[in-house]
GROMACS .gro file of C-alpha atoms in nm:
model
  399
    1MET     CA    1  -3.957   4.272   0.983
    2SER     CA    2  -4.031   3.899   0.949
    3ALA     CA    3  -4.171   3.725   0.641
    4SER     CA    4  -4.510   3.692   0.808
    5GLN     CA    5  -4.509   4.063   0.886
    6THR     CA    6  -4.445   4.158   0.522
    7SER     CA    7  -4.700   3.922   0.368
    8ASP     CA    8  -4.972   4.188   0.336
    9VAL     CA    9  -4.757   4.502   0.346
   10PRO     CA   10  -4.748   4.725   0.035
   11THR     CA   11  -4.404   4.705  -0.123
   12LEU     CA   12  -4.212   4.857  -0.412
   13LEU     CA   13  -3.977   4.672  -0.645
   14VAL     CA   14  -3.705   4.914  -0.749
   15LYS     CA   15  -3.503   4.801  -1.053
   16ILE     CA   16  -3.188   4.980  -1.167
   17PHE     CA   17  -2.995   4.881  -1.479
   18GLY     CA   18  -2.717   5.028  -1.689
   19LYS     CA   19  -2.340   5.063  -1.700
   20ASP     CA   20  -2.179   4.945  -1.376
   21ARG     CA   21  -1.952   5.168  -1.170
   22PRO     CA   22  -1.851   5.192  -0.805
   23GLY     CA   23  -2.109   5.336  -0.567
   24ILE     CA   24  -2.435   5.247  -0.742
   25THR     CA   25  -2.565   5.018  -0.468
   26ALA     CA   26  -2.470   5.261  -0.192
   27GLY     CA   27  -2.620   5.549  -0.389
   28LEU     CA   28  -2.955   5.378  -0.440
   29PHE     CA   29  -2.999   5.287  -0.076
   30ASP     CA   30  -2.881   5.630   0.036
   31THR     CA   31  -3.157   5.771  -0.183
   32LEU     CA   32  -3.416   5.531  -0.041
   33ALA     CA   33  -3.303   5.599   0.316
   34ALA     CA   34  -3.454   5.946   0.299
   35TYR     CA   35  -3.799   5.780   0.294
   36SER     CA   36  -3.741   5.544   0.591
   37VAL     CA   37  -3.828   5.228   0.398
   38ASP     CA   38  -3.735   4.878   0.513
   39VAL     CA   39  -3.539   4.644   0.287
   40VAL     CA   40  -3.724   4.318   0.217
   41ASP     CA   41  -3.497   4.169  -0.050
   42ILE     CA   42  -3.196   4.261  -0.268
   43GLU     CA   43  -3.058   4.102  -0.584
   44GLN     CA   44  -2.768   4.232  -0.791
   45VAL     CA   45  -2.603   4.092  -1.103
   46VAL     CA   46  -2.318   4.236  -1.308
   47THR     CA   47  -2.259   4.093  -1.656
   48ARG     CA   48  -1.995   4.233  -1.891
   49GLY     CA   49  -1.997   4.567  -1.714
   50ARG     CA   50  -2.376   4.604  -1.702
   51ILE     CA   51  -2.556   4.605  -1.369
   52VAL     CA   52  -2.906   4.490  -1.281
   53LEU     CA   53  -2.989   4.589  -0.922
   54CYS     CA   54  -3.326   4.500  -0.770
   55ALA     CA   55  -3.441   4.620  -0.428
   56LEU     CA   56  -3.773   4.514  -0.276
   57VAL     CA   57  -3.865   4.769  -0.008
   58THR     CA   58  -4.170   4.862   0.197
   59LYS     CA   59  -4.384   5.144   0.063
   60PRO     CA   60  -4.299   5.476   0.234
   61ALA     CA   61  -4.536   5.615   0.494
   62GLY     CA   62  -4.776   5.894   0.414
   63ASN     CA   63  -4.823   6.020   0.062
   64THR     CA   64  -4.454   6.021  -0.032
   65ASP     CA   65  -4.472   5.731  -0.281
   66GLY     CA   66  -4.474   5.964  -0.580
   67GLU     CA   67  -4.193   6.171  -0.435
   68LEU     CA   68  -3.980   5.859  -0.382
   69ARG     CA   69  -4.036   5.751  -0.743
   70ALA     CA   70  -3.938   6.093  -0.876
   71THR     CA   71  -3.628   6.107  -0.659
   72VAL     CA   72  -3.509   5.760  -0.762
   73HIS     CA   73  -3.563   5.837  -1.131
   74SER     CA   74  -3.377   6.166  -1.097
   75TRP     CA   75  -3.086   5.995  -0.919
   76ALA     CA   76  -3.071   5.723  -1.185
   77GLU     CA   77  -3.077   5.973  -1.471
   78SER     CA   78  -2.789   6.165  -1.312
   79LEU     CA   79  -2.579   5.850  -1.345
   80LYS     CA   80  -2.714   5.764  -1.692
   81LEU     CA   81  -2.895   5.463  -1.550
   82GLN     CA   82  -3.249   5.342  -1.608
   83ALA     CA   83  -3.497   5.289  -1.327
   84GLU     CA   84  -3.825   5.101  -1.303
   85ILE     CA   85  -4.047   5.095  -0.993
   86LEU     CA   86  -4.334   4.850  -0.956
   87SER     CA   87  -4.598   4.846  -0.681
   88GLY     CA   88  -4.710   4.525  -0.515
   89THR     CA   89  -4.782   4.351  -0.188
   90GLY     CA   90  -4.556   4.150   0.038
   91ASP     CA   91  -4.238   3.956  -0.032
   92ASN     CA   92  -4.148   3.719  -0.316
   93ARG     CA   93  -4.368   3.412  -0.329
   94PRO     CA   94  -4.225   3.125  -0.122
   95ARG     CA   95  -4.000   2.886  -0.309
   96GLY     CA   96  -4.143   2.542  -0.365
   97SER     CA   97  -4.032   2.243  -0.164
   98GLY     CA   98  -3.769   2.012  -0.304
   99ARG     CA   99  -3.469   2.235  -0.369
  100SER     CA  100  -3.169   2.135  -0.573
  101HIS     CA  101  -2.852   2.273  -0.726
  102VAL     CA  102  -2.812   2.188  -1.094
  103THR     CA  103  -2.459   2.235  -1.230
  104VAL     CA  104  -2.413   2.235  -1.606
  105LEU     CA  105  -2.069   2.205  -1.770
  106GLY     CA  106  -2.017   2.278  -2.138
  107ASN     CA  107  -1.716   2.318  -2.362
  108PRO     CA  108  -1.866   2.531  -2.505
  109LEU     CA  109  -2.204   2.581  -2.337
  110THR     CA  110  -2.444   2.661  -2.620
  111ALA     CA  111  -2.775   2.845  -2.612
  112GLU     CA  112  -2.940   2.531  -2.752
  113SER     CA  113  -2.815   2.308  -2.470
  114THR     CA  114  -2.903   2.568  -2.206
  115ALA     CA  115  -3.255   2.592  -2.346
  116ALA     CA  116  -3.290   2.213  -2.337
  117ILE     CA  117  -3.181   2.192  -1.973
  118ALA     CA  118  -3.412   2.478  -1.870
  119ALA     CA  119  -3.705   2.319  -2.054
  120ARG     CA  120  -3.644   1.983  -1.889
  121ILE     CA  121  -3.636   2.147  -1.544
  122THR     CA  122  -3.971   2.308  -1.618
  123ALA     CA  123  -4.115   1.981  -1.748
  124THR     CA  124  -4.040   1.811  -1.414
  125GLY     CA  125  -4.239   2.080  -1.230
  126GLY     CA  126  -3.930   2.269  -1.117
  127ASN     CA  127  -3.881   2.644  -1.107
  128ILE     CA  128  -3.546   2.812  -1.173
  129ASP     CA  129  -3.497   3.058  -0.888
  130ARG     CA  130  -3.147   3.176  -0.973
  131VAL     CA  131  -2.870   3.116  -1.226
  132PHE     CA  132  -2.505   3.218  -1.196
  133ARG     CA  133  -2.173   3.128  -1.352
  134LEU     CA  134  -1.919   2.922  -1.160
  135ALA     CA  135  -1.640   2.920  -1.419
  136LYS     CA  136  -1.558   3.036  -1.769
  137TYR     CA  137  -1.251   2.818  -1.826
  138PRO     CA  138  -1.131   2.556  -1.888
  139VAL     CA  139  -1.502   2.490  -1.928
  140THR     CA  140  -1.812   2.704  -1.887
  141ALA     CA  141  -1.992   2.605  -1.568
  142VAL     CA  142  -2.325   2.750  -1.455
  143GLU     CA  143  -2.544   2.662  -1.159
  144PHE     CA  144  -2.924   2.669  -1.147
  145ALA     CA  145  -3.097   2.693  -0.810
  146VAL     CA  146  -3.416   2.493  -0.860
  147SER     CA  147  -3.720   2.448  -0.638
  148GLY     CA  148  -4.057   2.279  -0.669
  149THR     CA  149  -3.941   1.927  -0.758
  150GLU     CA  150  -3.755   1.652  -0.576
  151THR     CA  151  -3.387   1.591  -0.644
  152GLU     CA  152  -3.398   1.229  -0.763
  153PRO     CA  153  -3.659   1.263  -1.041
  154LEU     CA  154  -3.491   1.588  -1.149
  155ARG     CA  155  -3.154   1.411  -1.164
  156THR     CA  156  -3.301   1.129  -1.373
  157ALA     CA  157  -3.468   1.367  -1.616
  158LEU     CA  158  -3.160   1.584  -1.661
  159ALA     CA  159  -2.925   1.286  -1.700
  160THR     CA  160  -3.126   1.183  -2.005
  161ALA     CA  161  -3.121   1.536  -2.143
  162ALA     CA  162  -2.748   1.572  -2.083
  163ALA     CA  163  -2.670   1.255  -2.275
  164GLN     CA  164  -2.882   1.372  -2.567
  165ILE     CA  165  -2.732   1.721  -2.598
  166GLY     CA  166  -2.373   1.651  -2.500
  167VAL     CA  167  -2.326   1.848  -2.177
  168ASP     CA  168  -2.241   1.738  -1.826
  169VAL     CA  169  -2.509   1.790  -1.560
  170ALA     CA  170  -2.491   1.726  -1.187
  171VAL     CA  171  -2.792   1.750  -0.954
  172VAL     CA  172  -2.750   1.763  -0.576
  173SER     CA  173  -3.000   1.849  -0.307
  174ALA     CA  174  -2.974   2.192  -0.148
  175GLY     CA  175  -2.904   2.242   0.219
  176LEU     CA  176  -2.632   2.306   0.475
  177HIS     CA  177  -2.474   1.967   0.404
  178ARG     CA  178  -2.339   2.102   0.075
  179ARG     CA  179  -2.099   2.323   0.267
  180ALA     CA  180  -2.016   2.064   0.530
  181GLN     CA  181  -1.683   1.886   0.546
  182ARG     CA  182  -1.665   1.603   0.296
  183LEU     CA  183  -1.455   1.309   0.196
  184VAL     CA  184  -1.356   1.275  -0.171
  185VAL     CA  185  -1.227   0.936  -0.286
  186MET     CA  186  -1.109   0.874  -0.639
  187ASP     CA  187  -0.984   0.598  -0.859
  188VAL     CA  188  -0.622   0.630  -0.975
  189ASP     CA  189  -0.568   0.481  -1.321
  190SER     CA  190  -0.725   0.698  -1.595
  191THR     CA  191  -0.877   0.921  -1.325
  192LEU     CA  192  -0.618   1.077  -1.094
  193ILE     CA  193  -0.350   0.987  -1.347
  194GLN     CA  194  -0.361   0.956  -1.725
  195ASP     CA  195  -0.202   0.613  -1.729
  196GLU     CA  196  -0.284   0.251  -1.648
  197VAL     CA  197  -0.005   0.161  -1.406
  198ILE     CA  198   0.003  -0.206  -1.496
  199GLU     CA  199   0.062  -0.107  -1.857
  200LEU     CA  200   0.362   0.102  -1.752
  201PHE     CA  201   0.505  -0.205  -1.579
  202ALA     CA  202   0.416  -0.419  -1.880
  203ALA     CA  203   0.607  -0.188  -2.114
  204HIS     CA  204   0.924  -0.273  -1.921
  205ALA     CA  205   0.840  -0.645  -1.944
  206GLY     CA  206   0.775  -0.631  -2.319
  207CYS     CA  207   0.411  -0.738  -2.294
  208GLU     CA  208   0.232  -0.400  -2.302
  209ALA     CA  209  -0.009  -0.481  -2.587
  210GLU     CA  210  -0.123  -0.806  -2.428
  211VAL     CA  211  -0.182  -0.644  -2.090
  212ALA     CA  212  -0.358  -0.341  -2.241
  213GLU     CA  213  -0.610  -0.564  -2.417
  214VAL     CA  214  -0.699  -0.748  -2.098
  215THR     CA  215  -0.719  -0.417  -1.904
  216GLU     CA  216  -0.959  -0.265  -2.155
  217ARG     CA  217  -1.189  -0.567  -2.142
  218ALA     CA  218  -1.188  -0.559  -1.762
  219MET     CA  219  -1.272  -0.187  -1.749
  220ARG     CA  220  -1.566  -0.244  -1.985
  221GLY     CA  221  -1.695  -0.508  -1.744
  222GLU     CA  222  -1.638  -0.797  -1.983
  223LEU     CA  223  -1.397  -0.982  -1.751
  224ASP     CA  224  -1.387  -1.058  -1.379
  225PHE     CA  225  -1.145  -0.803  -1.234
  226GLU     CA  226  -0.963  -1.034  -0.992
  227GLN     CA  227  -0.901  -1.299  -1.255
  228SER     CA  228  -0.779  -1.040  -1.504
  229LEU     CA  229  -0.554  -0.885  -1.237
  230HIS     CA  230  -0.382  -1.217  -1.162
  231ALA     CA  231  -0.344  -1.291  -1.535
  232ARG     CA  232  -0.183  -0.954  -1.606
  233VAL     CA  233   0.044  -0.952  -1.303
  234ALA     CA  234   0.172  -1.300  -1.391
  235LEU     CA  235   0.320  -1.149  -1.707
  236LEU     CA  236   0.543  -0.926  -1.492
  237ALA     CA  237   0.725  -1.215  -1.325
  238GLY     CA  238   1.101  -1.170  -1.324
  239LEU     CA  239   1.107  -0.790  -1.359
  240ASP     CA  240   1.375  -0.626  -1.148
  241ALA     CA  241   1.232  -0.429  -0.854
  242SER     CA  242   1.422  -0.121  -0.974
  243VAL     CA  243   1.144  -0.084  -1.233
  244VAL     CA  244   0.920   0.057  -0.957
  245ASP     CA  245   1.114   0.383  -0.947
  246LYS     CA  246   1.104   0.405  -1.327
  247VAL     CA  247   0.727   0.360  -1.332
  248ARG     CA  248   0.679   0.621  -1.061
  249SER     CA  249   0.869   0.873  -1.272
  250GLU     CA  250   0.656   0.789  -1.578
  251VAL     CA  251   0.320   0.849  -1.409
  252ARG     CA  252   0.139   1.155  -1.551
  253LEU     CA  253  -0.120   1.333  -1.340
  254THR     CA  254  -0.449   1.417  -1.509
  255PRO     CA  255  -0.482   1.790  -1.592
  256GLY     CA  256  -0.641   1.964  -1.294
  257ALA     CA  257  -0.554   1.688  -1.045
  258ARG     CA  258  -0.321   1.901  -0.834
  259THR     CA  259  -0.569   2.191  -0.837
  260LEU     CA  260  -0.855   1.964  -0.730
  261ILE     CA  261  -0.665   1.812  -0.439
  262ARG     CA  262  -0.502   2.137  -0.328
  263THR     CA  263  -0.836   2.322  -0.326
  264LEU     CA  264  -1.020   2.044  -0.143
  265LYS     CA  265  -0.750   2.028   0.123
  266ARG     CA  266  -0.762   2.404   0.175
  267LEU     CA  267  -1.138   2.376   0.228
  268GLY     CA  268  -1.084   2.114   0.499
  269TYR     CA  269  -1.196   1.817   0.292
  270GLN     CA  270  -1.025   1.482   0.329
  271VAL     CA  271  -0.907   1.316   0.010
  272GLY     CA  272  -0.822   0.954  -0.065
  273VAL     CA  273  -0.754   0.714  -0.350
  274VAL     CA  274  -0.846   0.351  -0.407
  275SER     CA  275  -0.691   0.160  -0.690
  276GLY     CA  276  -0.689  -0.174  -0.864
  277GLY     CA  277  -0.327  -0.080  -0.932
  278PHE     CA  278  -0.043  -0.109  -0.688
  279THR     CA  279   0.070   0.038  -0.357
  280GLN     CA  280   0.418   0.075  -0.506
  281VAL     CA  281   0.269   0.373  -0.695
  282THR     CA  282  -0.024   0.488  -0.478
  283ASP     CA  283   0.196   0.523  -0.167
  284ASP     CA  284   0.419   0.757  -0.366
  285LEU     CA  285   0.118   0.956  -0.486
  286ARG     CA  286  -0.013   0.981  -0.131
  287GLU     CA  287   0.313   1.136  -0.016
  288ARG     CA  288   0.353   1.368  -0.315
  289LEU     CA  289  -0.004   1.499  -0.312
  290GLY     CA  290  -0.071   1.500   0.063
  291LEU     CA  291  -0.356   1.252   0.045
  292ASP     CA  292  -0.530   1.138   0.363
  293PHE     CA  293  -0.605   0.783   0.250
  294ALA     CA  294  -0.467   0.542  -0.008
  295SER     CA  295  -0.527   0.174  -0.073
  296ALA     CA  296  -0.436  -0.056  -0.361
  297ASN     CA  297  -0.307  -0.401  -0.444
  298THR     CA  298   0.055  -0.487  -0.363
  299LEU     CA  299   0.299  -0.650  -0.602
  300GLU     CA  300   0.500  -0.925  -0.438
  301ILE     CA  301   0.877  -0.869  -0.455
  302VAL     CA  302   1.120  -1.144  -0.351
  303ASP     CA  303   1.500  -1.116  -0.377
  304GLY     CA  304   1.471  -0.793  -0.573
  305LYS     CA  305   1.238  -0.940  -0.838
  306LEU     CA  306   0.865  -0.922  -0.908
  307THR     CA  307   0.720  -1.269  -0.857
  308GLY     CA  308   0.417  -1.217  -1.081
  309LYS     CA  309   0.183  -1.230  -0.779
  310VAL     CA  310  -0.005  -0.985  -0.558
  311VAL     CA  311  -0.022  -1.015  -0.181
  312GLY     CA  312  -0.285  -0.910   0.071
  313GLU     CA  313  -0.648  -0.814   0.025
  314ILE     CA  314  -0.750  -0.765  -0.338
  315VAL     CA  315  -0.889  -0.420  -0.421
  316ASP     CA  316  -1.158  -0.497  -0.676
  317ARG     CA  317  -1.502  -0.354  -0.752
  318ALA     CA  318  -1.654  -0.455  -0.418
  319GLY     CA  319  -1.330  -0.370  -0.239
  320LYS     CA  320  -1.338  -0.011  -0.357
  321ALA     CA  321  -1.686   0.041  -0.212
  322ARG     CA  322  -1.575  -0.127   0.110
  323LEU     CA  323  -1.273   0.104   0.133
  324LEU     CA  324  -1.491   0.410   0.071
  325ARG     CA  325  -1.701   0.313   0.373
  326ARG     CA  326  -1.389   0.246   0.580
  327PHE     CA  327  -1.232   0.580   0.491
  328ALA     CA  328  -1.560   0.760   0.569
  329ALA     CA  329  -1.577   0.594   0.912
  330GLU     CA  330  -1.216   0.686   0.987
  331ALA     CA  331  -1.271   1.043   0.868
  332GLY     CA  332  -1.591   1.079   1.071
  333VAL     CA  333  -1.787   1.174   0.758
  334PRO     CA  334  -2.135   1.031   0.687
  335LEU     CA  335  -2.148   0.827   0.368
  336ALA     CA  336  -2.401   1.076   0.230
  337GLN     CA  337  -2.126   1.340   0.250
  338THR     CA  338  -1.880   1.144   0.038
  339VAL     CA  339  -1.789   1.201  -0.325
  340ALA     CA  340  -1.647   0.919  -0.537
  341ILE     CA  341  -1.480   0.968  -0.876
  342GLY     CA  342  -1.395   0.692  -1.123
  343ASP     CA  343  -1.395   0.583  -1.485
  344GLY     CA  344  -1.422   0.204  -1.504
  345ALA     CA  345  -1.671  -0.072  -1.436
  346ASN     CA  346  -1.481  -0.170  -1.122
  347ASP     CA  347  -1.562   0.176  -0.980
  348LEU     CA  348  -1.939   0.135  -1.006
  349ASP     CA  349  -2.005   0.000  -0.656
  350MET     CA  350  -1.803   0.286  -0.507
  351LEU     CA  351  -1.980   0.547  -0.720
  352ASN     CA  352  -2.322   0.413  -0.622
  353ALA     CA  353  -2.232   0.393  -0.253
  354ALA     CA  354  -2.115   0.754  -0.233
  355GLY     CA  355  -2.339   1.051  -0.171
  356LEU     CA  356  -2.231   1.179  -0.512
  357GLY     CA  357  -2.077   0.944  -0.769
  358VAL     CA  358  -1.894   1.115  -1.055
  359ALA     CA  359  -1.807   0.926  -1.373
  360PHE     CA  360  -1.494   1.099  -1.505
  361CYS     CA  361  -1.425   1.060  -1.879
  362ALA     CA  362  -1.576   0.719  -1.822
  363LYS     CA  363  -1.681   0.415  -2.019
  364PRO     CA  364  -2.048   0.425  -2.137
  365VAL     CA  365  -2.163   0.165  -1.882
  366VAL     CA  366  -2.022   0.384  -1.604
  367ARG     CA  367  -2.166   0.711  -1.735
  368GLU     CA  368  -2.513   0.555  -1.749
  369ALA     CA  369  -2.499   0.423  -1.391
  370ALA     CA  370  -2.329   0.711  -1.205
  371HIS     CA  371  -2.510   1.005  -1.044
  372THR     CA  372  -2.336   1.244  -1.282
  373ALA     CA  373  -2.067   1.246  -1.549
  374VAL     CA  374  -1.782   1.481  -1.631
  375ASN     CA  375  -1.662   1.432  -1.986
  376VAL     CA  376  -1.419   1.723  -2.013
  377PRO     CA  377  -1.059   1.608  -1.947
  378PHE     CA  378  -0.998   1.839  -1.650
  379LEU     CA  379  -1.025   1.677  -1.308
  380ASP     CA  380  -1.069   2.010  -1.127
  381ALA     CA  381  -1.405   2.049  -1.305
  382VAL     CA  382  -1.538   1.831  -1.020
  383LEU     CA  383  -1.498   2.138  -0.796
  384TYR     CA  384  -1.783   2.308  -0.979
  385LEU     CA  385  -2.015   2.021  -0.896
  386LEU     CA  386  -1.951   2.110  -0.530
  387GLY     CA  387  -2.048   2.474  -0.587
  388ILE     CA  388  -1.691   2.605  -0.580
  389THR     CA  389  -1.624   2.884  -0.830
  390ARG     CA  390  -1.313   2.934  -1.043
  391GLU     CA  391  -1.261   3.271  -0.876
  392GLU     CA  392  -1.252   3.102  -0.533
  393VAL     CA  393  -0.995   2.852  -0.658
  394GLU     CA  394  -0.773   3.125  -0.798
  395ALA     CA  395  -0.806   3.340  -0.486
  396ALA     CA  396  -0.701   3.044  -0.271
  397ASP     CA  397  -0.396   2.992  -0.490
  398LEU     CA  398  -0.289   3.352  -0.436
  399ALA     CA  399  -0.333   3.339  -0.058
   0.00000   0.00000   0.00000
């Protein structure tokens, strides 16, 4: 029976709640089958061993409504469940236009912050159609299905709320595109890895503190990236090329990085990195992690020594956005289907160009400008922004 056919048809909402056990859903519909009703809608939720099962069905023919109610109540009582049956007409009211998925990450997720997010959704004219949990660790992640308001104003309103209450919120438009193949491109230093690669090189040259200061100013957007890159690399002049292998061994992946990449690859996503660091490290990461794309600056090495110069095209703020577009074209993925992840000011163009820009444990200027921010130090939390549950990740790992 189509939606138009049920619009004026008498219906019954059958609600069952109590302690969950195998066979409840089958038992309810076996009971209803005796009255030849049609199923219009079903919703079932199990929380900490308690079930809430709702079935919207057409009213039975003839004068058997009372008999159906008595039978359902009797069946429920036999299983020590509670039943409630409400009369009405037609299906659920149509959802409003402008549908979005709102993902909220908290560590922990408090009742106060949840109330604030829900209130802000309502204030924008949105309606919460459904809520479910995506993950319980290492962070609590829940997703709200929202209708009745457009994605962009909802994203703006919730970004303000998130900053005020200290949770991470991502808002993406609903639709088939969310499950389509995507391209995920991330920064390397302080995103994919915990380190700043140039500082690892600088430690071997004895100028780590000087380089770190310049790096920090560049990431805050206080210095031109290309100028700061040349200034820092010049301090490495004379280092033996054997230091490259030492630096590679010192690189520490961000917690959750392997899980993020492994899960995305299993889902058929393509994954790449762009870095203001160096190909001497990113090429190794590409091989180790099975990345599809990688691009970075290249340290010049002559006669087994670093010259203090870089060669080739400079990967700076504009270059990262340019590479995102290039990778998307090569992958055959529309730019709207790309996800970019970064932490510094030189990632901003890339984050803004992507369909979804994620500021990961980022500087304030980046958090304010990106589509969404993840402030928990687990890179695989990005999976929840894509609607992937922790259970799905773990099941894939066991396969």
